[in-house]
Amino acid sequence: CFCCCTLVFASEEFESIYYSNGNFYSDSTLTNELPYTTIEDITMDAQKNTEIYMLSSYNLSINEIWKNNDYTITIKRSASFTNGYLINIPDTYQLEISDNVIIDGMEIKATKSCLNVTGDLTISGGIVQNCHSSNSGGGIYVSSGSLNLDSGAIINNYTDIHGGGLYSNNSDIRISGGEISNNSTKVSETYTGS
């Protein structure tokens, strides 16, 4: 007996959100503003997989926890945003990147890292990936701040200078778990970083 079947796969639904200069929008033309004030608001409210396209730097102004138990939240560097850090964590603030949250540099060569940390960053289930910087720290640049990696990953990041995945300057770095792999630099010297 010969049976012919057609398989139909449901396409995975994504919500797209665009961030520019302190505001979130539902469209790439930045005309329909959304009521969110923080990325934490989006991660808590998401009812489907969500992609946040970053058109400018996001500066923490309160402590935030980015986590969603049911859906993936991917924060992506926009191809038009190549001059600056994706996320800034100032010295008085804390950010925890947790379950189902991905920071994705999209392999776009930028002048700065995906994350600039002078405050406190904890990665406990989140992922920092595909960041490409022409300066030190492809994925994460930590200067006089702290980084705790308990789980999650810093993977596939690249820099032209030092610290493909992570560059640390006068900082407190604690790694108790997680993965740091497939990060690279253009220079061959050994510096703080991976």
Short mmCIF file of C-alpha atoms in Angstrom, two decimals:
data_model
loop_
_atom_site.label_atom_id
_atom_site.label_comp_id
_atom_site.label_asym_id
_atom_site.label_seq_id
_atom_site.Cartn_x
_atom_site.Cartn_y
_atom_site.Cartn_z
CA CYS A 1 0.00 0.00 0.00
CA PHE A 2 1.42 3.37 -1.02
CA CYS A 3 0.26 6.47 0.79
CA CYS A 4 1.06 10.02 -0.21
CA CYS A 5 0.90 12.70 2.44
CA THR A 6 1.45 16.41 2.44
CA LEU A 7 3.01 17.84 5.56
CA VAL A 8 1.99 21.34 6.52
CA PHE A 9 4.00 23.15 9.13
CA ALA A 10 2.47 26.06 10.97
CA SER A 11 4.65 29.12 10.65
CA GLU A 12 5.89 30.39 13.96
CA GLU A 13 4.38 33.75 14.78
CA PHE A 14 6.62 36.61 15.82
CA GLU A 15 5.75 40.05 17.00
CA SER A 16 8.14 42.72 15.76
CA ILE A 17 8.88 45.77 17.88
CA TYR A 18 11.21 48.63 16.96
CA TYR A 19 13.16 50.72 19.48
CA SER A 20 14.49 54.19 18.74
CA ASN A 21 15.64 56.97 21.07
CA GLY A 22 13.66 55.93 24.14
CA ASN A 23 10.45 54.78 22.43
CA PHE A 24 9.02 51.48 21.21
CA TYR A 25 7.03 51.16 17.97
CA SER A 26 4.99 48.48 16.22
CA ASP A 27 6.27 49.42 12.76
CA SER A 28 9.64 50.07 11.11
CA THR A 29 8.53 53.56 10.02
CA LEU A 30 8.29 54.50 13.72
CA THR A 31 4.78 55.93 13.45
CA ASN A 32 2.79 53.65 15.79
CA GLU A 33 4.20 54.12 19.28
CA LEU A 34 3.65 51.33 21.82
CA PRO A 35 2.95 51.93 25.55
CA TYR A 36 6.12 50.19 26.76
CA THR A 37 8.76 52.14 28.69
CA THR A 38 11.29 49.33 29.25
CA ILE A 39 12.41 46.07 27.66
CA GLU A 40 11.39 44.40 30.94
CA ASP A 41 7.79 45.51 30.22
CA ILE A 42 7.95 43.74 26.86
CA THR A 43 9.47 40.52 28.24
CA MET A 44 6.78 40.33 30.94
CA ASP A 45 3.91 41.14 28.55
CA ALA A 46 4.89 39.05 25.50
CA GLN A 47 2.20 36.62 24.35
CA LYS A 48 4.24 35.27 21.42
CA ASN A 49 7.85 35.11 20.30
CA THR A 50 9.05 38.69 19.98
CA GLU A 51 11.85 40.38 18.06
CA ILE A 52 12.94 43.83 19.20
CA TYR A 53 14.90 45.68 16.51
CA MET A 54 17.26 48.21 18.06
CA LEU A 55 17.72 51.39 16.01
CA SER A 56 19.62 53.19 18.81
CA SER A 57 21.23 52.46 22.20
CA TYR A 58 18.99 51.36 25.05
CA ASN A 59 20.10 52.97 28.34
CA LEU A 60 18.90 51.35 31.55
CA SER A 61 17.35 53.91 33.88
CA ILE A 62 15.98 51.41 36.43
CA ASN A 63 16.96 47.88 37.50
CA GLU A 64 15.47 45.35 35.06
CA ILE A 65 14.98 41.59 34.74
CA TRP A 66 14.49 40.31 31.18
CA LYS A 67 12.75 36.94 31.34
CA ASN A 68 9.85 35.09 29.74
CA ASN A 69 8.92 31.53 30.66
CA ASP A 70 6.90 30.79 27.52
CA TYR A 71 8.23 32.77 24.57
CA THR A 72 11.58 33.77 23.10
CA ILE A 73 12.45 37.46 23.19
CA THR A 74 15.24 38.34 20.75
CA ILE A 75 16.81 41.78 20.93
CA LYS A 76 18.45 42.43 17.56
CA ARG A 77 20.86 45.04 16.26
CA SER A 78 19.34 46.79 13.27
CA ALA A 79 21.55 46.98 10.17
CA SER A 80 21.23 50.78 10.23
CA PHE A 81 22.53 51.04 13.84
CA THR A 82 26.29 50.51 13.73
CA ASN A 83 27.60 53.42 15.82
CA GLY A 84 27.22 52.63 19.52
CA TYR A 85 26.47 50.05 22.19
CA LEU A 86 23.22 48.12 21.86
CA ILE A 87 22.56 48.14 25.63
CA ASN A 88 24.14 50.46 28.25
CA ILE A 89 24.05 49.42 31.91
CA PRO A 90 25.17 52.48 33.94
CA ASP A 91 27.05 52.15 37.23
CA THR A 92 23.98 52.52 39.47
CA TYR A 93 21.81 49.89 37.74
CA GLN A 94 21.44 46.11 37.49
CA LEU A 95 20.27 43.98 34.58
CA GLU A 96 19.49 40.26 34.69
CA ILE A 97 19.18 38.50 31.33
CA SER A 98 17.35 35.28 32.02
CA ASP A 99 15.32 32.51 30.41
CA ASN A 100 14.34 32.82 26.74
CA VAL A 101 16.05 36.17 26.15
CA ILE A 102 18.63 36.50 23.36
CA ILE A 103 20.79 39.54 22.60
CA ASP A 104 21.71 39.12 18.92
CA GLY A 105 24.19 41.42 17.19
CA MET A 106 23.12 39.88 13.87
CA GLU A 107 26.82 39.70 12.82
CA ILE A 108 26.59 43.41 11.96
CA LYS A 109 29.96 45.14 12.38
CA ALA A 110 29.46 47.99 14.83
CA THR A 111 31.79 50.44 16.54
CA LYS A 112 30.86 49.12 20.01
CA SER A 113 29.88 45.92 21.83
CA CYS A 114 26.34 44.67 22.25
CA LEU A 115 26.49 45.29 26.02
CA ASN A 116 28.36 48.07 27.84
CA VAL A 117 28.50 47.35 31.57
CA THR A 118 29.60 49.86 34.20
CA GLY A 119 26.84 48.64 36.55
CA ASP A 120 25.91 45.02 37.28
CA LEU A 121 24.99 42.35 34.71
CA THR A 122 23.81 38.83 35.53
CA ILE A 123 23.29 36.25 32.79
CA SER A 124 21.22 33.35 34.10
CA GLY A 125 19.79 31.57 31.10
CA GLY A 126 20.05 34.35 28.52
CA ILE A 127 22.28 34.37 25.44
CA VAL A 128 24.59 37.03 23.98
CA GLN A 129 25.45 36.06 20.40
CA ASN A 130 26.64 37.22 16.97
CA CYS A 131 27.97 40.59 18.17
CA HIS A 132 30.78 42.14 16.12
CA SER A 133 32.69 45.19 17.38
CA SER A 134 35.57 47.14 15.92
CA ASN A 135 36.61 47.93 19.54
CA SER A 136 37.37 45.70 22.54
CA GLY A 137 34.66 43.36 23.74
CA GLY A 138 32.70 41.92 20.84
CA GLY A 139 29.79 40.70 22.96
CA ILE A 140 30.23 42.41 26.32
CA TYR A 141 32.47 45.28 27.46
CA VAL A 142 32.73 45.54 31.27
CA SER A 143 34.53 48.56 32.74
CA SER A 144 34.49 49.14 36.52
CA GLY A 145 31.33 47.04 36.71
CA SER A 146 30.44 43.43 37.44
CA LEU A 147 29.35 40.39 35.44
CA ASN A 148 27.92 37.18 36.87
CA LEU A 149 27.44 34.27 34.47
CA ASP A 150 25.58 31.40 36.19
CA SER A 151 23.98 29.84 33.12
CA GLY A 152 23.26 30.91 29.58
CA ALA A 153 25.84 31.65 26.93
CA ILE A 154 28.21 34.15 25.36
CA ILE A 155 28.74 32.66 21.90
CA ASN A 156 29.84 33.47 18.35
CA ASN A 157 31.03 37.02 19.03
CA TYR A 158 33.92 38.80 17.32
CA THR A 159 36.06 41.89 17.79
CA ASP A 160 38.79 43.57 15.80
CA ILE A 161 40.81 44.23 18.99
CA HIS A 162 40.57 42.30 22.33
CA GLY A 163 37.99 40.05 24.01
CA GLY A 164 35.79 38.49 21.34
CA GLY A 165 33.05 37.42 23.76
CA LEU A 166 33.97 39.47 26.81
CA TYR A 167 36.42 42.24 27.65
CA SER A 168 36.95 43.29 31.25
CA ASN A 169 38.71 46.38 32.60
CA ASN A 170 38.99 46.85 36.39
CA SER A 171 35.83 44.78 36.97
CA ASP A 172 34.44 41.91 39.03
CA ILE A 173 33.81 38.87 36.78
CA ARG A 174 32.25 35.72 38.27
CA ILE A 175 31.62 32.65 36.13
CA SER A 176 29.96 29.72 37.89
CA GLY A 177 28.28 28.10 34.90
CA GLY A 178 27.08 28.67 31.38
CA GLU A 179 29.01 28.63 28.13
CA ILE A 180 31.60 30.95 26.60
CA SER A 181 32.56 29.59 23.19
CA ASN A 182 33.28 30.33 19.53
CA ASN A 183 34.31 33.92 20.24
CA SER A 184 37.28 35.37 18.39
CA THR A 185 39.47 38.41 17.83
CA LYS A 186 41.48 39.76 14.96
CA VAL A 187 44.60 40.22 17.16
CA SER A 188 46.48 37.24 18.58
CA GLU A 189 47.64 38.74 21.89
CA THR A 190 46.20 37.42 25.17
CA TYR A 191 44.12 39.89 27.20
CA THR A 192 41.32 39.62 29.76
CA GLY A 193 38.49 38.16 27.78
CA SER A 194 37.40 35.17 25.81
#
